[in-house]
XYZ file of C-alpha atoms in Angstrom:
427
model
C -9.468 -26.608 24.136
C -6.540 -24.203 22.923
C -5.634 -22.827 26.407
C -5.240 -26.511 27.627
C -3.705 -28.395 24.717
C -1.464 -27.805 21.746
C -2.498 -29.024 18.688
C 0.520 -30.523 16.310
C 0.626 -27.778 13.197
C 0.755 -30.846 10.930
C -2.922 -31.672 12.262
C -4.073 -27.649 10.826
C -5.252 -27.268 6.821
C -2.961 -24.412 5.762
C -6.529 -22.636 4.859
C -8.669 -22.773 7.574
C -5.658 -23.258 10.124
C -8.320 -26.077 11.983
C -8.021 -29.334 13.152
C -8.570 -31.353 9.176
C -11.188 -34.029 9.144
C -10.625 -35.232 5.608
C -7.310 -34.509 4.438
C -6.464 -34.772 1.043
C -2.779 -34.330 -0.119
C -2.612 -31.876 -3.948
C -0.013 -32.475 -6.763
C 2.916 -29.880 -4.861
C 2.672 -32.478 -1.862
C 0.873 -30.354 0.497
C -2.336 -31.704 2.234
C -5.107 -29.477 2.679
C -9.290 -30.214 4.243
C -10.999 -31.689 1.492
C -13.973 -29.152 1.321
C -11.373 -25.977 1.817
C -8.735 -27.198 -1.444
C -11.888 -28.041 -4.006
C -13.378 -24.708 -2.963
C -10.312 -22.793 -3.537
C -9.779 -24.695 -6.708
C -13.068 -26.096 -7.895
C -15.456 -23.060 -7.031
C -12.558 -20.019 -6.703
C -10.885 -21.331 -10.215
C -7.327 -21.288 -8.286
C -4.344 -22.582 -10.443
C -2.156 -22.200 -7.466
C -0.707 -23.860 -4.915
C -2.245 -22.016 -1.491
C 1.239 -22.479 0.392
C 3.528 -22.673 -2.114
C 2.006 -20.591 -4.951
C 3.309 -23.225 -7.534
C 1.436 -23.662 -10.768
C -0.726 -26.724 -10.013
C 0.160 -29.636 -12.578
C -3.328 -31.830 -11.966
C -6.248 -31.155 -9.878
C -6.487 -34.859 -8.575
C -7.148 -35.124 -4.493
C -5.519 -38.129 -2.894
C -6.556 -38.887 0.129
C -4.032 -39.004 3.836
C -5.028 -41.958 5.105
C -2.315 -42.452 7.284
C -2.340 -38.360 8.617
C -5.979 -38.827 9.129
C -5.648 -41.908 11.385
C -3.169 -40.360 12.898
C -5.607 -36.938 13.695
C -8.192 -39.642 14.706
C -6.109 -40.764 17.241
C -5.203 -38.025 18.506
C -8.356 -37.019 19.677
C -8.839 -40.066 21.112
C -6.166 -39.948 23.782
C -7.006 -35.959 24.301
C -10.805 -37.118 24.679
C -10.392 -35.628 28.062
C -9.596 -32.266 27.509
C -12.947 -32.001 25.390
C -11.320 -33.505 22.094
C -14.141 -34.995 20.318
C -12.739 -37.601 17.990
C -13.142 -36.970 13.923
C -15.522 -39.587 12.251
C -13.877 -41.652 8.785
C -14.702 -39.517 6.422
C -17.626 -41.276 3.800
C -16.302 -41.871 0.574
C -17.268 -40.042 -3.093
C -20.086 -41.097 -4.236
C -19.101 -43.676 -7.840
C -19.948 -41.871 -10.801
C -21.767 -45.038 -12.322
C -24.322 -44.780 -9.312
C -25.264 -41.251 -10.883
C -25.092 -42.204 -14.710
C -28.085 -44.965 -13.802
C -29.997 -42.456 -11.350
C -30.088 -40.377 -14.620
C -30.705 -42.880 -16.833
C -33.676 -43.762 -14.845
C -35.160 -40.546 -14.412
C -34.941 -40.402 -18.788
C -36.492 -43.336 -19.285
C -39.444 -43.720 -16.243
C -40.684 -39.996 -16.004
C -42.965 -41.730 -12.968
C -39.495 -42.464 -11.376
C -37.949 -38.600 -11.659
C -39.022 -36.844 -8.536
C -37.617 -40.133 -6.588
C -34.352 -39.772 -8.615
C -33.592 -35.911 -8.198
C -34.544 -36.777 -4.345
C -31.405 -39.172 -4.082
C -29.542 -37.013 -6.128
C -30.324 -34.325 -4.123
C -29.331 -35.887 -1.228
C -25.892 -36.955 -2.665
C -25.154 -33.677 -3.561
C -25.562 -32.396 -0.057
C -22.863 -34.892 1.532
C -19.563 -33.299 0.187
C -18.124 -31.013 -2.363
C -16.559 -34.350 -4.176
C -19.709 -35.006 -4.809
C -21.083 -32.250 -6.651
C -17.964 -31.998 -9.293
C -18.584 -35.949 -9.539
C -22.530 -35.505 -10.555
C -21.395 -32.358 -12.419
C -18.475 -34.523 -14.574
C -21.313 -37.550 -14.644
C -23.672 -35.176 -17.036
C -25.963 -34.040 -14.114
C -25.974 -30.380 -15.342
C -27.087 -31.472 -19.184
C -29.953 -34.092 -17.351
C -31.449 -30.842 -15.530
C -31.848 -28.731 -18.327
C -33.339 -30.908 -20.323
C -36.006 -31.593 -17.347
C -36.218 -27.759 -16.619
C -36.649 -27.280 -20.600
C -39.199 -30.271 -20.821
C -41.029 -28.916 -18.051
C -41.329 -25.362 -18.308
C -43.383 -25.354 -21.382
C -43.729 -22.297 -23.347
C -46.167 -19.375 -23.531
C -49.475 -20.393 -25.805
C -50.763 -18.153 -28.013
C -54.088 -16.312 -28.167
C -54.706 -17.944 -31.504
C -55.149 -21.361 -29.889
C -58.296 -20.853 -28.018
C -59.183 -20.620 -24.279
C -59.517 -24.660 -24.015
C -56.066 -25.569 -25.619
C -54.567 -23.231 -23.509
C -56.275 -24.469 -20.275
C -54.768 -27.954 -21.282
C -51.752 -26.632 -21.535
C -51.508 -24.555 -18.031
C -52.953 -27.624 -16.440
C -50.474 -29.916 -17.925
C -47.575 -26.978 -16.862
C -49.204 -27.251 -13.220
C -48.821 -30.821 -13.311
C -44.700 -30.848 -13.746
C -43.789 -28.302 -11.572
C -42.740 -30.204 -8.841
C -40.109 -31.950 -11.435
C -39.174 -28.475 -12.996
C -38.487 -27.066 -9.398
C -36.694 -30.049 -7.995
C -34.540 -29.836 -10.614
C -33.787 -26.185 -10.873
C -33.344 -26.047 -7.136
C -30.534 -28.605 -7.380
C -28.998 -26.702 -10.754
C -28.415 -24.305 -8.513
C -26.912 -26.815 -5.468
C -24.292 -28.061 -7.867
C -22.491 -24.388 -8.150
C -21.998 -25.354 -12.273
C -18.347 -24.648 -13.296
C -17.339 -22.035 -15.460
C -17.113 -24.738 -18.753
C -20.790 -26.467 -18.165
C -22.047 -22.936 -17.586
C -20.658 -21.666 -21.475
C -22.234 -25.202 -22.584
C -25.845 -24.616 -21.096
C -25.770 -20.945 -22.440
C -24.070 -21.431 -25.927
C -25.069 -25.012 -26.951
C -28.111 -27.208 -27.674
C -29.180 -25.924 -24.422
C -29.216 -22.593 -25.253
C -32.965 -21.675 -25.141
C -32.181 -22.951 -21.359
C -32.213 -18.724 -20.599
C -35.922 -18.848 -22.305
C -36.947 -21.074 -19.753
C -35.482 -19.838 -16.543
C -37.622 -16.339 -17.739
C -40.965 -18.299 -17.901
C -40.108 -19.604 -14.694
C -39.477 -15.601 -13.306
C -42.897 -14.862 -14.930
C -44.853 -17.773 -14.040
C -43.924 -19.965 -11.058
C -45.451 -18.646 -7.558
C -42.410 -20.104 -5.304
C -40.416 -17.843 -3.990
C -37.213 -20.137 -3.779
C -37.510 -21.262 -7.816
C -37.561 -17.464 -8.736
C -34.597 -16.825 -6.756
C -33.169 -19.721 -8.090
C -33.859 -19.090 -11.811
C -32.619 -15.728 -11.258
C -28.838 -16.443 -9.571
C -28.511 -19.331 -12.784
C -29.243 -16.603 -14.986
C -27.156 -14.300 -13.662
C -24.387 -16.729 -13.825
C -24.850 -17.633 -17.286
C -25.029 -13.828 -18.420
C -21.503 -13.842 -16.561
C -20.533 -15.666 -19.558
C -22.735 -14.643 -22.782
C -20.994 -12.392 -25.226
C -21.324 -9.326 -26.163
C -23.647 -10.439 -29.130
C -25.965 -12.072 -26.985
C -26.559 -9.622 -24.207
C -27.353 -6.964 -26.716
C -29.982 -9.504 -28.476
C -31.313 -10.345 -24.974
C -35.607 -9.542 -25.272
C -37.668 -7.125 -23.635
C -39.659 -9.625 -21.293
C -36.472 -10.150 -19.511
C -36.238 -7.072 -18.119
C -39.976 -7.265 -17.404
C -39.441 -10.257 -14.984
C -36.674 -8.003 -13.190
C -38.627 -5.175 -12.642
C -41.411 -7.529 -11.560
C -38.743 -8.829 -9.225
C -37.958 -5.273 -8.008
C -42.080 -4.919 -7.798
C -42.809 -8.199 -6.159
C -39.927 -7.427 -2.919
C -39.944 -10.887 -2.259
C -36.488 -10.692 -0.341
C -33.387 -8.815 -0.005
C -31.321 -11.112 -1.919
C -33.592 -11.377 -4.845
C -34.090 -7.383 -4.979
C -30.621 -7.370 -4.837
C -29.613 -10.378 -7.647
C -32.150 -7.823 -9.971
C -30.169 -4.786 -9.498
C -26.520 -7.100 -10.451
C -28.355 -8.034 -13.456
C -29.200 -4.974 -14.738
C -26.535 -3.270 -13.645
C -25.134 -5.469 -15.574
C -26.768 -5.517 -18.537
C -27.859 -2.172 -19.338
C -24.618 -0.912 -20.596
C -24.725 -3.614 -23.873
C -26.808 -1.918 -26.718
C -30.607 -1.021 -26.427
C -30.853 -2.411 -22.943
C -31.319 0.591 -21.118
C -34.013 1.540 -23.477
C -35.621 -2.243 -22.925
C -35.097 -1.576 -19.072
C -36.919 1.493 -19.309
C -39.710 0.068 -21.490
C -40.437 -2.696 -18.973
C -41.181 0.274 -16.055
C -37.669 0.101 -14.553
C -37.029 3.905 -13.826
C -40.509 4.492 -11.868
C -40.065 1.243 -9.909
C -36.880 2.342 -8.670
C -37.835 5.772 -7.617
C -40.747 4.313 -5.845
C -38.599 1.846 -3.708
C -36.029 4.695 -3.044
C -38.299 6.660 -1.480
C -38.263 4.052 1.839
C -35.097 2.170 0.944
C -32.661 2.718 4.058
C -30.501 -0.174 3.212
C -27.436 1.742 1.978
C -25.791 -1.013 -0.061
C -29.332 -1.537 -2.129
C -29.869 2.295 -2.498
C -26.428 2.462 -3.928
C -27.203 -0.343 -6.730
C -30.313 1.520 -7.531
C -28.221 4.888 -7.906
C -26.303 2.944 -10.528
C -28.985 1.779 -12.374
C -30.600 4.493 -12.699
C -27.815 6.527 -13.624
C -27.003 4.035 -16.383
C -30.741 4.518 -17.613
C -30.179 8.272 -17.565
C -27.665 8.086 -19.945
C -30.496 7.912 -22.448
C -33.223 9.911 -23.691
C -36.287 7.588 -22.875
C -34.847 6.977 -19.155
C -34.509 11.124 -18.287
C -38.054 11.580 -19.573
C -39.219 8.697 -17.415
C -37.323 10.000 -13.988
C -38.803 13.778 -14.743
C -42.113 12.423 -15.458
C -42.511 10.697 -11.884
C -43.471 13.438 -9.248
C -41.254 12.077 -6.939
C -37.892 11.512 -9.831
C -35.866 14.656 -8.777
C -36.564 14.751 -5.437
C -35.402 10.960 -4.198
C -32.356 11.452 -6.309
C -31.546 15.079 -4.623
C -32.506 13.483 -1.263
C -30.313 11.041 -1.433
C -26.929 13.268 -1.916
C -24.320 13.064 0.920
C -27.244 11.084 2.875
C -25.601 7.233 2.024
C -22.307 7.119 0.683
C -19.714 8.896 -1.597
C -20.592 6.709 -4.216
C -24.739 7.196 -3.632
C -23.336 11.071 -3.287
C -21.701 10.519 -6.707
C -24.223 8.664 -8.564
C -27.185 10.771 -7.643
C -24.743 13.894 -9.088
C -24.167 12.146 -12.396
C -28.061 11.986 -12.764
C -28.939 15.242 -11.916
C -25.941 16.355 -14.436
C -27.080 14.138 -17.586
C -30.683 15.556 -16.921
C -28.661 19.096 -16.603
C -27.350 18.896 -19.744
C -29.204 16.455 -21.623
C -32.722 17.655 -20.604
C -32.443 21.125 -18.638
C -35.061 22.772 -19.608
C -36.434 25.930 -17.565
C -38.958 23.482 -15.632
C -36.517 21.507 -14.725
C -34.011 24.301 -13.663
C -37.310 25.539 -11.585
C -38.245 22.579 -10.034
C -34.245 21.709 -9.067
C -34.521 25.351 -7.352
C -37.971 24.395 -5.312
C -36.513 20.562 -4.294
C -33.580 22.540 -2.954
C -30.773 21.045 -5.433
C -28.928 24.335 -5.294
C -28.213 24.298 -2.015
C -27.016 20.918 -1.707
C -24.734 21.309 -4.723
C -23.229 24.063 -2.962
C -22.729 22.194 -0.272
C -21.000 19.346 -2.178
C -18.803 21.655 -3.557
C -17.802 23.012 0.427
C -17.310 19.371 1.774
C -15.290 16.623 1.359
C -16.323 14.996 -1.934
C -14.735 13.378 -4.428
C -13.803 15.315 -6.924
C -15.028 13.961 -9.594
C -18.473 14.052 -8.019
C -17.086 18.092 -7.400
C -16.684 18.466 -10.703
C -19.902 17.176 -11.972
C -21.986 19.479 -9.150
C -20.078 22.489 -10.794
C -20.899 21.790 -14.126
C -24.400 21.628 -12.859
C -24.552 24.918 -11.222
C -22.903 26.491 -14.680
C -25.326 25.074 -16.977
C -27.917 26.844 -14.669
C -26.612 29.889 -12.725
C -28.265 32.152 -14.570
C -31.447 31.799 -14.505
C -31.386 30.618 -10.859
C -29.220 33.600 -9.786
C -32.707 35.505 -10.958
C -34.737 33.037 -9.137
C -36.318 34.266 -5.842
C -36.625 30.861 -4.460
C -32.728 30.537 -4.447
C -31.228 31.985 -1.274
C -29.380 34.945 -0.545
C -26.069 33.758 0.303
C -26.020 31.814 -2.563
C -26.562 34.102 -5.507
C -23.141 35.577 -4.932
C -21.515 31.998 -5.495
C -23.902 31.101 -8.695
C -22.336 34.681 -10.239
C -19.025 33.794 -9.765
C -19.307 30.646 -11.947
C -21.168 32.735 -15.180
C -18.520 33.242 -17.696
């Protein structure tokens, strides 16, 4: 179509720079595709003006009727050249139409799968729509279900038939608790409602998303539960995420165990990488098997963007006494990390080097200095020193070799041609 016709620049959304469908004109005057403006402002949290990079006065959209029926037309008379002709755009759903879906589903529990169906299926017709359900209370209706449904661990106290009630009756709502986490996570929740869920009445909502992790067997709700939790970590404080419970980081390491995709190995490693650097996480993470787990699914990991996030975590859980006796006390610890130097990235290259440092210094004892010389760390160390590193990781690699040049410049596992370089860096 663009070698045989030129399409008017007024008929292009300044984002996309294609032909606009449902144009919608912002508070600076410029008109923009619906979906492309409420992204950039909605999802991206943009308080600019794309074109003009003014400070934007009101978020309301209005629509262009008359630029629309003028795009509409168009590709009418271009039909010919392959133009196929936009279709009226379908108006926002009315908020009122999602306040009684709700108020249905709260007061006929018979009547909630058929409600989260429709709103479901309103949610999927247009951006509008979501920040419509979201500014209608849909976010504070689905944790309530998901809280309502989940049900809580029983204790051992209560006796094998109470508790078989109570799995049964768990078993029974699950269809409700994953219909309505599933479209929790459709609605993309807003910065605000996702601080409200977290910090309010709702708050025990993070409770629930972990029995979810640690019970449900469907792989989409566990993905599900663990992308809103990761979002709503985005916002705790720092008082929360050091208060944050062991069994947490049991369902991520389960995660990490189960390898039930790529993305939710991957969501795992963002959340503890992102959480083991507040308080006694690392030593929770460790607790919960973390450090063995990892080492195991290094060992055939070729992705080189996951090997890298499990580099970081593990160096993070190095940094502590419990998480260096865990990597030394797998058979396989030293040797995937020493493997895995200058064999995926500078920043695998770097991370693997801050390990083997902090169990250097923090943990070098003369088994470990022995068992570095038989894995072959020497060598590569040298060789990190020789190529182009950076030089941080440079620096850490000599430190290394200093801490234990001595006793492996005595050490007739350590080659020839390097003994002369390990005396040169003894005091």
């Amino acid at each position: 179509m663009e070698g045989k016709i030129e399409v008017p620049p007024y008929f292009l959304c300044p984002i996309s720079l294609e032909i606009m469908g449902d144009p919608v004109t912002i508070c600076t005057g410029i008109t923009y595709e619906r979906e492309n403006i409420e992204r950039w402002i909605f999802i991206s949290n943009k308080n600019t003006c794309p074109v003009t990079k003014q400070l934007l006065t009101g978020t309301d959209l209005t629509p262009n009727h008359t630029l629309r029926r003028l795009i509409q037309s168009w590709c009418s008379l271009n039909a010919s050249y392959g133009v196929e002709r936009i279709p009226t755009p379908k108006p926002p759903v009315n908020k009122s139409i999602i306040s009684r879906l709700i108020s249905q589903a709260s007061d006929s529990p018979h009547m909630q799968l058929t409600c989260l169906a429709e709103l479901r299926r309103i949610a999927s017709e247009s951006a509008t729509n979501l920040r419509i359900m979201e500014s209608a209370g849909t976010v504070e209706f689905l944790s309530s279900l998901i809280l309502a449904n989940s049900g809580s661990s029983t204790r051992e106290e209560e006796g094998d038939e109470k508790r078989l009630l109570v799995e049964e009756e768990i078993e029974s709502r699950k269809p409700v608790e994953e219909e309505a986490l599933s479209l929790l996570y459709q609605l993309q929740i807003s910065e605000s409602n996702l601080k409200k869920v977290f910090r309010g009445e709702n708050g025990s909502l993070l409770e629930a998303l972990i029995r979810i992790l640690e019970r449900s067997h469907n792989y989409e709700s566990r993905v599900f539960a663990l992308e809103l939790m990761k979002s709503m970590l985005d916002m705790a404080d720092p008082p929360q995420l050091i208060s944050l419970k062991t069994k947490l980081f049991v369902e991520l390491v389960q995660i990490l165990r189960d390898q039930i995709s790529s993305k939710a190995t991957k969501g795992a490693l963002k959340l503890l990488i992102q959480l083991c650097p507040w308080g006694r996480n690392r030593v929770k993470a460790v607790e919960a098997g973390s450090v063995g787990t990892i080492v195991d699914l290094l060992l055939d990991c070729s992705d080189k963007r996951m090997c890298e996030m499990m580099l970081v975590v593990l160096d993070q859980l190095c940094c502590c006494a419990e998480g260096r006796a865990e990597l030394l006390n797998h058979g396989a610890g030293l040797a995937v990390v020493s493997k895995k130097i200058l064999r995926i990235s500078h920043l695998g290259s770097e991370r693997a080097v801050r390990i083997l440092y902090n169990v250097s210094k923090h943990s070098g004892t003369a088994w470990v200095a022995q068992e570095m010389v038989q894995l072959g760390v020497v060598a590569k160390l040298s060789l990190v020193l020789q190529i182009d590193c950076e030089v941080k990781t440079k620096e850490k690699a000599r430190e290394i070799i200093k801490l234990h040049a001595r006793a492996w410049r005595n050490s007739p596992c350590v080659p020839k041609n390097l003994v002369a370089s390990l005396a040169a860096l003894i005091d």
